[in-house]
Every structure is written in structure tokens, then in C-alpha cells.
PDB file of C-alpha atoms in Angstrom:
ATOM      1  CA  MET A   1     141.401 200.997 193.026  1.00 42.00           C
ATOM      2  CA  LYS A   2     139.700 198.749 190.455  1.00 41.00           C
ATOM      3  CA  LYS A   3     135.867 199.312 191.939  1.00 41.00           C
ATOM      4  CA  LEU A   4     136.620 203.305 191.884  1.00 37.00           C
ATOM      5  CA  LEU A   5     138.434 203.350 188.327  1.00 36.00           C
ATOM      6  CA  ILE A   6     135.307 201.384 187.450  1.00 40.00           C
ATOM      7  CA  PHE A   7     132.439 203.575 188.870  1.00 37.00           C
ATOM      8  CA  ALA A   8     134.415 206.409 187.085  1.00 39.00           C
ATOM      9  CA  LEU A   9     134.177 205.238 183.987  1.00 37.00           C
ATOM     10  CA  ALA A  10     130.671 203.661 184.197  1.00 38.00           C
ATOM     11  CA  LEU A  11     129.598 207.479 185.830  1.00 34.00           C
ATOM     12  CA  THR A  12     131.514 209.487 182.950  1.00 36.00           C
ATOM     13  CA  MET A  13     129.587 207.069 180.394  1.00 36.00           C
ATOM     14  CA  LEU A  14     126.448 208.217 182.077  1.00 32.00           C
ATOM     15  CA  LEU A  15     126.860 211.768 181.744  1.00 32.00           C
ATOM     16  CA  VAL A  16     128.106 211.834 177.981  1.00 32.00           C
ATOM     17  CA  SER A  17     124.953 209.474 177.107  1.00 32.00           C
ATOM     18  CA  CYS A  18     122.529 212.201 178.659  1.00 34.00           C
ATOM     19  CA  LYS A  19     124.810 215.148 177.284  1.00 31.00           C
ATOM     20  CA  GLY A  20     122.835 217.905 176.013  1.00 33.00           C
ATOM     21  CA  LYS A  21     119.152 216.262 177.221  1.00 32.00           C
ATOM     22  CA  THR A  22     117.108 218.438 179.431  1.00 31.00           C
ATOM     23  CA  ASN A  23     113.400 217.661 180.203  1.00 33.00           C
ATOM     24  CA  ASN A  24     111.145 219.939 177.816  1.00 33.00           C
ATOM     25  CA  ALA A  25     113.579 223.048 178.864  1.00 36.00           C
ATOM     26  CA  ASP A  26     116.044 224.983 176.421  1.00 39.00           C
ATOM     27  CA  THR A  27     119.027 226.203 177.370  1.00 36.00           C
ATOM     28  CA  THR A  28     119.648 229.843 177.152  1.00 40.00           C
ATOM     29  CA  GLU A  29     123.394 231.529 175.939  1.00 45.00           C
ATOM     30  CA  ASN A  30     124.281 231.806 179.967  1.00 43.00           C
ATOM     31  CA  GLY A  31     123.397 228.242 180.163  1.00 47.00           C
ATOM     32  CA  THR A  32     120.090 228.537 182.029  1.00 43.00           C
ATOM     33  CA  THR A  33     117.451 226.495 181.142  1.00 41.00           C
ATOM     34  CA  GLU A  34     113.963 227.906 180.036  1.00 43.00           C
ATOM     35  CA  PRO A  35     110.484 225.625 179.998  1.00 38.00           C
ATOM     36  CA  GLN A  36     109.445 224.797 176.775  1.00 37.00           C
ATOM     37  CA  ALA A  37     105.455 225.267 175.834  1.00 36.00           C
ATOM     38  CA  THR A  38     104.249 221.963 175.962  1.00 32.00           C
ATOM     39  CA  GLU A  39     102.124 221.947 172.577  1.00 38.00           C
ATOM     40  CA  THR A  40      99.615 219.086 171.765  1.00 42.00           C
ATOM     41  CA  VAL A  41     101.110 216.833 169.080  1.00 41.00           C
ATOM     42  CA  THR A  42      98.791 215.532 166.915  1.00 47.00           C
ATOM     43  CA  GLU A  43      99.513 212.120 166.131  1.00 52.00           C
ATOM     44  CA  LYS A  44      98.849 209.918 162.795  1.00 66.00           C
ATOM     45  CA  ALA A  45      94.883 208.766 162.328  1.00 71.00           C
ATOM     46  CA  ALA A  46      96.250 204.789 162.652  1.00 71.00           C
ATOM     47  CA  ASP A  47      96.919 205.547 166.097  1.00 78.00           C
ATOM     48  CA  PHE A  48      93.626 205.707 167.559  1.00 88.00           C
ATOM     49  CA  ASP A  49      91.000 203.484 166.902  1.00 92.00           C
ATOM     50  CA  PHE A  50      88.169 205.804 165.021  1.00 94.00           C
ATOM     51  CA  GLU A  51      86.175 201.913 163.905  1.00 94.00           C
ATOM     52  CA  ASN A  52      85.133 201.549 167.124  1.00 93.00           C
ATOM     53  CA  ALA A  53      85.034 205.320 169.073  1.00 94.00           C
ATOM     54  CA  LEU A  54      82.624 206.898 170.871  1.00 94.00           C
ATOM     55  CA  ILE A  55      81.216 209.775 169.272  1.00 95.00           C
ATOM     56  CA  ASN A  56      80.951 212.403 172.327  1.00 91.00           C
ATOM     57  CA  GLY A  57      79.490 215.419 170.541  1.00 92.00           C
ATOM     58  CA  TYR A  58      80.678 217.880 167.479  1.00 95.00           C
ATOM     59  CA  CYS A  59      80.639 221.232 166.419  1.00 93.00           C
ATOM     60  CA  ILE A  60      80.184 223.170 163.479  1.00 96.00           C
ATOM     61  CA  VAL A  61      82.306 226.222 162.361  1.00 95.00           C
ATOM     62  CA  ASN A  62      83.216 227.702 159.039  1.00 96.00           C
ATOM     63  CA  ILE A  63      86.671 227.286 157.325  1.00 95.00           C
ATOM     64  CA  GLY A  64      89.222 229.669 158.970  1.00 94.00           C
ATOM     65  CA  GLY A  65      86.609 229.092 162.269  1.00 93.00           C
ATOM     66  CA  THR A  66      88.071 228.122 165.669  1.00 91.00           C
ATOM     67  CA  ALA A  67      86.293 225.266 167.930  1.00 85.00           C
ATOM     68  CA  GLU A  68      87.076 225.081 171.927  1.00 80.00           C
ATOM     69  CA  ILE A  69      86.414 221.519 173.028  1.00 70.00           C
ATOM     70  CA  GLU A  70      87.058 220.315 176.814  1.00 74.00           C
ATOM     71  CA  TRP A  71      89.326 217.485 175.774  1.00 71.00           C
ATOM     72  CA  GLU A  72      90.124 214.643 177.757  1.00 68.00           C
ATOM     73  CA  SER A  73      93.814 214.361 176.433  1.00 69.00           C
ATOM     74  CA  ASP A  74      96.601 216.200 175.927  1.00 70.00           C
ATOM     75  CA  THR A  75      97.394 214.320 172.143  1.00 78.00           C
ATOM     76  CA  LEU A  76      94.708 214.672 169.656  1.00 83.00           C
ATOM     77  CA  ILE A  77      94.128 212.656 166.555  1.00 87.00           C
ATOM     78  CA  LEU A  78      92.577 213.661 163.502  1.00 91.00           C
ATOM     79  CA  SER A  79      91.135 211.247 161.339  1.00 95.00           C
ATOM     80  CA  ARG A  80      91.273 213.713 158.248  1.00 95.00           C
ATOM     81  CA  PRO A  81      94.117 216.333 158.842  1.00 95.00           C
ATOM     82  CA  SER A  82      93.404 217.887 155.636  1.00 96.00           C
ATOM     83  CA  VAL A  83      90.302 219.473 157.295  1.00 97.00           C
ATOM     84  CA  ALA A  84      91.391 220.945 160.731  1.00 96.00           C
ATOM     85  CA  GLU A  85      94.626 221.072 162.546  1.00 93.00           C
ATOM     86  CA  VAL A  86      95.014 221.105 166.271  1.00 87.00           C
ATOM     87  CA  ASN A  87      96.849 223.591 168.828  1.00 85.00           C
ATOM     88  CA  GLY A  88      96.326 222.992 172.448  1.00 77.00           C
ATOM     89  CA  LYS A  89      92.948 222.747 172.911  1.00 78.00           C
ATOM     90  CA  THR A  90      92.036 224.794 169.898  1.00 84.00           C
ATOM     91  CA  VAL A  91      90.720 223.283 166.763  1.00 88.00           C
ATOM     92  CA  THR A  92      91.374 225.339 163.571  1.00 94.00           C
ATOM     93  CA  ALA A  93      89.118 224.633 160.197  1.00 96.00           C
ATOM     94  CA  LYS A  94      91.347 224.372 157.083  1.00 96.00           C
ATOM     95  CA  ALA A  95      88.823 222.931 154.653  1.00 96.00           C
ATOM     96  CA  GLU A  96      85.361 221.941 153.993  1.00 97.00           C
ATOM     97  CA  GLY A  97      84.486 218.925 155.112  1.00 97.00           C
ATOM     98  CA  VAL A  98      84.288 216.283 158.290  1.00 98.00           C
ATOM     99  CA  THR A  99      86.949 214.730 160.673  1.00 96.00           C
ATOM    100  CA  LEU A 100      86.600 212.875 163.756  1.00 95.00           C
ATOM    101  CA  ILE A 101      88.846 214.507 166.791  1.00 92.00           C
ATOM    102  CA  GLY A 102      89.893 211.220 168.691  1.00 89.00           C
ATOM    103  CA  CYS A 103      91.248 211.591 172.096  1.00 84.00           C
ATOM    104  CA  GLU A 104      94.193 209.427 173.164  1.00 83.00           C
ATOM    105  CA  GLY A 105      94.259 206.999 175.697  1.00 84.00           C
ATOM    106  CA  THR A 106      90.159 207.338 175.482  1.00 88.00           C
ATOM    107  CA  ASP A 107      87.762 205.435 173.438  1.00 90.00           C
ATOM    108  CA  LYS A 108      86.031 208.703 172.233  1.00 91.00           C
ATOM    109  CA  ALA A 109      85.903 211.090 169.545  1.00 92.00           C
ATOM    110  CA  TYR A 110      84.332 214.298 168.544  1.00 92.00           C
ATOM    111  CA  ILE A 111      83.007 215.164 164.878  1.00 96.00           C
ATOM    112  CA  LEU A 112      83.795 218.417 163.607  1.00 96.00           C
ATOM    113  CA  CYS A 113      81.977 219.598 160.800  1.00 97.00           C
ATOM    114  CA  VAL A 114      83.756 222.454 158.513  1.00 97.00           C
ATOM    115  CA  LEU A 115      81.092 223.965 156.005  1.00 96.00           C
ATOM    116  CA  PRO A 116      81.753 226.730 153.414  1.00 92.00           C
ATOM    117  CA  ASP A 117      82.147 230.170 153.684  1.00 91.00           C
ATOM    118  CA  GLY A 118      78.595 232.019 153.461  1.00 90.00           C
ATOM    119  CA  GLU A 119      77.146 228.582 154.696  1.00 93.00           C
ATOM    120  CA  THR A 120      75.752 227.826 158.732  1.00 93.00           C
ATOM    121  CA  GLN A 121      73.929 225.849 161.021  1.00 94.00           C
ATOM    122  CA  ASP A 122      70.196 225.965 160.746  1.00 94.00           C
ATOM    123  CA  PRO A 123      68.561 227.270 163.868  1.00 93.00           C
ATOM    124  CA  MET A 124      65.239 226.679 162.483  1.00 93.00           C
ATOM    125  CA  ALA A 125      66.442 222.949 162.175  1.00 95.00           C
ATOM    126  CA  GLY A 126      67.420 222.088 166.013  1.00 94.00           C
ATOM    127  CA  THR A 127      70.197 219.995 166.791  1.00 96.00           C
ATOM    128  CA  PRO A 128      71.236 218.006 164.268  1.00 97.00           C
ATOM    129  CA  THR A 129      70.732 214.237 163.990  1.00 97.00           C
ATOM    130  CA  LEU A 130      74.430 212.411 164.223  1.00 98.00           C
ATOM    131  CA  LEU A 131      74.358 209.749 161.217  1.00 98.00           C
ATOM    132  CA  GLU A 132      77.122 207.717 160.261  1.00 98.00           C
ATOM    133  CA  VAL A 133      77.209 206.919 156.690  1.00 98.00           C
ATOM    134  CA  GLY A 134      74.800 204.166 155.569  1.00 97.00           C
ATOM    135  CA  GLN A 135      72.586 204.640 158.573  1.00 98.00           C
ATOM    136  CA  THR A 136      69.091 205.937 158.147  1.00 98.00           C
ATOM    137  CA  ALA A 137      66.686 207.983 160.062  1.00 97.00           C
ATOM    138  CA  PHE A 138      62.659 208.380 159.574  1.00 95.00           C
ATOM    139  CA  VAL A 139      61.078 212.044 159.099  1.00 94.00           C
ATOM    140  CA  GLU A 140      57.534 213.374 159.002  1.00 90.00           C
ATOM    141  CA  GLY A 141      55.865 216.525 157.812  1.00 86.00           C
ATOM    142  CA  PHE A 142      53.107 217.733 157.293  1.00 79.00           C
ATOM    143  CA  GLY A 143      53.040 217.433 153.031  1.00 78.00           C
ATOM    144  CA  ALA A 144      53.291 214.322 150.958  1.00 82.00           C
ATOM    145  CA  ALA A 145      57.071 212.508 151.127  1.00 86.00           C
ATOM    146  CA  ASP A 146      57.315 213.367 147.831  1.00 84.00           C
ATOM    147  CA  GLY A 147      57.183 217.050 148.479  1.00 86.00           C
ATOM    148  CA  TYR A 148      60.479 216.849 150.804  1.00 92.00           C
ATOM    149  CA  SER A 149      64.135 218.212 150.212  1.00 94.00           C
ATOM    150  CA  SER A 150      67.080 218.128 151.272  1.00 96.00           C
ATOM    151  CA  SER A 151      69.753 221.268 151.157  1.00 96.00           C
ATOM    152  CA  ASN A 152      72.687 218.733 150.595  1.00 96.00           C
ATOM    153  CA  THR A 153      71.748 215.681 148.379  1.00 96.00           C
ATOM    154  CA  GLU A 154      75.288 214.726 148.282  1.00 97.00           C
ATOM    155  CA  ALA A 155      74.949 213.750 152.078  1.00 98.00           C
ATOM    156  CA  VAL A 156      71.744 212.592 152.441  1.00 98.00           C
ATOM    157  CA  ALA A 157      69.196 211.012 150.090  1.00 96.00           C
ATOM    158  CA  LEU A 158      65.771 211.114 150.970  1.00 95.00           C
ATOM    159  CA  GLU A 159      63.579 207.769 150.122  1.00 93.00           C
ATOM    160  CA  GLY A 160      60.062 208.616 151.188  1.00 91.00           C
ATOM    161  CA  THR A 161      59.939 209.454 155.124  1.00 93.00           C
ATOM    162  CA  THR A 162      63.714 207.795 155.371  1.00 95.00           C
ATOM    163  CA  VAL A 163      66.911 209.725 155.206  1.00 97.00           C
ATOM    164  CA  ARG A 164      70.148 207.971 154.021  1.00 98.00           C
ATOM    165  CA  ALA A 165      73.464 208.980 155.226  1.00 98.00           C
ATOM    166  CA  LYS A 166      75.419 208.916 151.930  1.00 98.00           C
ATOM    167  CA  ALA A 167      78.666 210.897 152.431  1.00 98.00           C
ATOM    168  CA  PRO A 168      79.970 213.431 155.622  1.00 98.00           C
ATOM    169  CA  GLY A 169      78.259 216.686 155.155  1.00 98.00           C
ATOM    170  CA  TYR A 170      75.560 218.881 156.728  1.00 98.00           C
ATOM    171  CA  ALA A 171      72.135 218.771 155.248  1.00 98.00           C
ATOM    172  CA  VAL A 172      68.388 220.451 156.395  1.00 97.00           C
ATOM    173  CA  VAL A 173      65.821 218.613 155.328  1.00 96.00           C
ATOM    174  CA  ASP A 174      62.406 220.336 154.823  1.00 95.00           C
ATOM    175  CA  VAL A 175      59.242 218.281 155.226  1.00 93.00           C
ATOM    176  CA  SER A 176      57.307 221.857 155.384  1.00 90.00           C
ATOM    177  CA  ASN A 177      53.982 222.646 153.523  1.00 84.00           C
ATOM    178  CA  VAL A 178      52.740 225.965 152.678  1.00 77.00           C
ATOM    179  CA  SER A 179      51.360 226.867 155.796  1.00 82.00           C
ATOM    180  CA  MET A 180      53.587 224.729 158.605  1.00 88.00           C
ATOM    181  CA  PRO A 181      57.478 224.716 158.655  1.00 89.00           C
ATOM    182  CA  LYS A 182      59.124 221.947 159.781  1.00 93.00           C
ATOM    183  CA  PHE A 183      62.833 221.373 159.357  1.00 95.00           C
ATOM    184  CA  PHE A 184      65.537 218.701 160.641  1.00 96.00           C
ATOM    185  CA  SER A 185      68.878 218.573 160.306  1.00 97.00           C
ATOM    186  CA  PHE A 186      72.131 216.044 159.951  1.00 98.00           C
ATOM    187  CA  LEU A 187      75.175 215.809 160.621  1.00 98.00           C
ATOM    188  CA  VAL A 188      76.831 212.705 158.117  1.00 98.00           C
ATOM    189  CA  PHE A 189      80.009 211.569 159.576  1.00 98.00           C
ATOM    190  CA  ASP A 190      82.287 208.657 158.710  1.00 97.00           C
ATOM    191  CA  ARG A 191      85.279 206.794 160.105  1.00 96.00           C
ATOM    192  CA  THR A 192      87.909 206.618 157.348  1.00 93.00           C
ATOM    193  CA  THR A 193      91.338 207.878 157.672  1.00 93.00           C
ATOM    194  CA  GLU A 194      93.765 210.001 155.400  1.00 89.00           C
TER     195      GLU A 194
END
């Protein structure tokens, strides 16, 4: 009898502690349950190792634009949530800037560059070279290096035939002369978080 009483008490405590909990479902008025939609949760940047993440691609959009990227994880983490937001596998740009998007459970991150309205990626400049702030790249054109120019001097500095990444952003470097066009594009990122 004591064993039966102890078992009944333990069963009651278990049922009381689980009361109201359903697994990924909402209870309707008639008592049935309906599955909830699973939504990607954007965790805090501190929950992902952006410092050592391998950059696995990029996307360039305008403010309000969206990007659909094949993620390897259902949990995505933004280094700068003020730049973009994530819903499912869609990233929506909120403000001009560059953010890394980390895929939880992997060591991979993607770069999202958000350009202001009216600006676009320059197709004549080809695929951008990805540079982390502080890195350099070599460019060579048809004219003298002192005639080279940059579309975004905040993102990259020209030092002769060297491009130095200064701050996150997109820049096109024009190394053309009068008769021969030649452009290089750069996407600069950093690993800081907000």
C-alpha cells in the first residue's frame, strides 16, 4: 500500500510539473493542439566565435533588400544586429553597413554588405575581393598609381598600387587610363560585434 501511495504521489508531482507544457504546439479553445511554426532565433553575437570564423561567402543588397542564403544551421547569429535581421533563411537589410552572419554549430560566417539606396555593386568591377580591416591587396592599372581613385575612401585607402582596408564597406578602385578601363572591387569587413 505504501508503494502504491508513493507511486501515486510521484506521478501527481510529475504531472503537475509538466502541466501546460506542450512541445512546439499551441492549445486551442477546444483542447486540441496545433504545431507552431519554427522560427530562426537570432542569438547574441557573444554566442558565436566571429574572431575565428571562416568566411564562406557574401551578399550585397540595398536597405530594405533581402537575401536568401543556403544556411547550414537553423540558428543564425549577427555580429551587428543593427544592420540586418533574420527570419527563417531570409536576411533583411535594415541599415547601411556590413555584418557577419554566423551559423551556429559551424565555424562559418557570411558577409552581408548593405549599400545605401541608389548604390549598387559595380558589374564592371567584377567579383569583389574580400578584405578584413587592416589587410592589403595589390592593384595595377594602365596609368600611374597616383592617378588611381576609390569610390569609397572610408573603406579603402590607396597607397600607390596597394589598397589598404580601413573600415567595413564596398569600394571600387578605378585604375583606368583614358583609353583603357580597369576596375577592381573590394568588400571590407571586420569581426567586431555590437
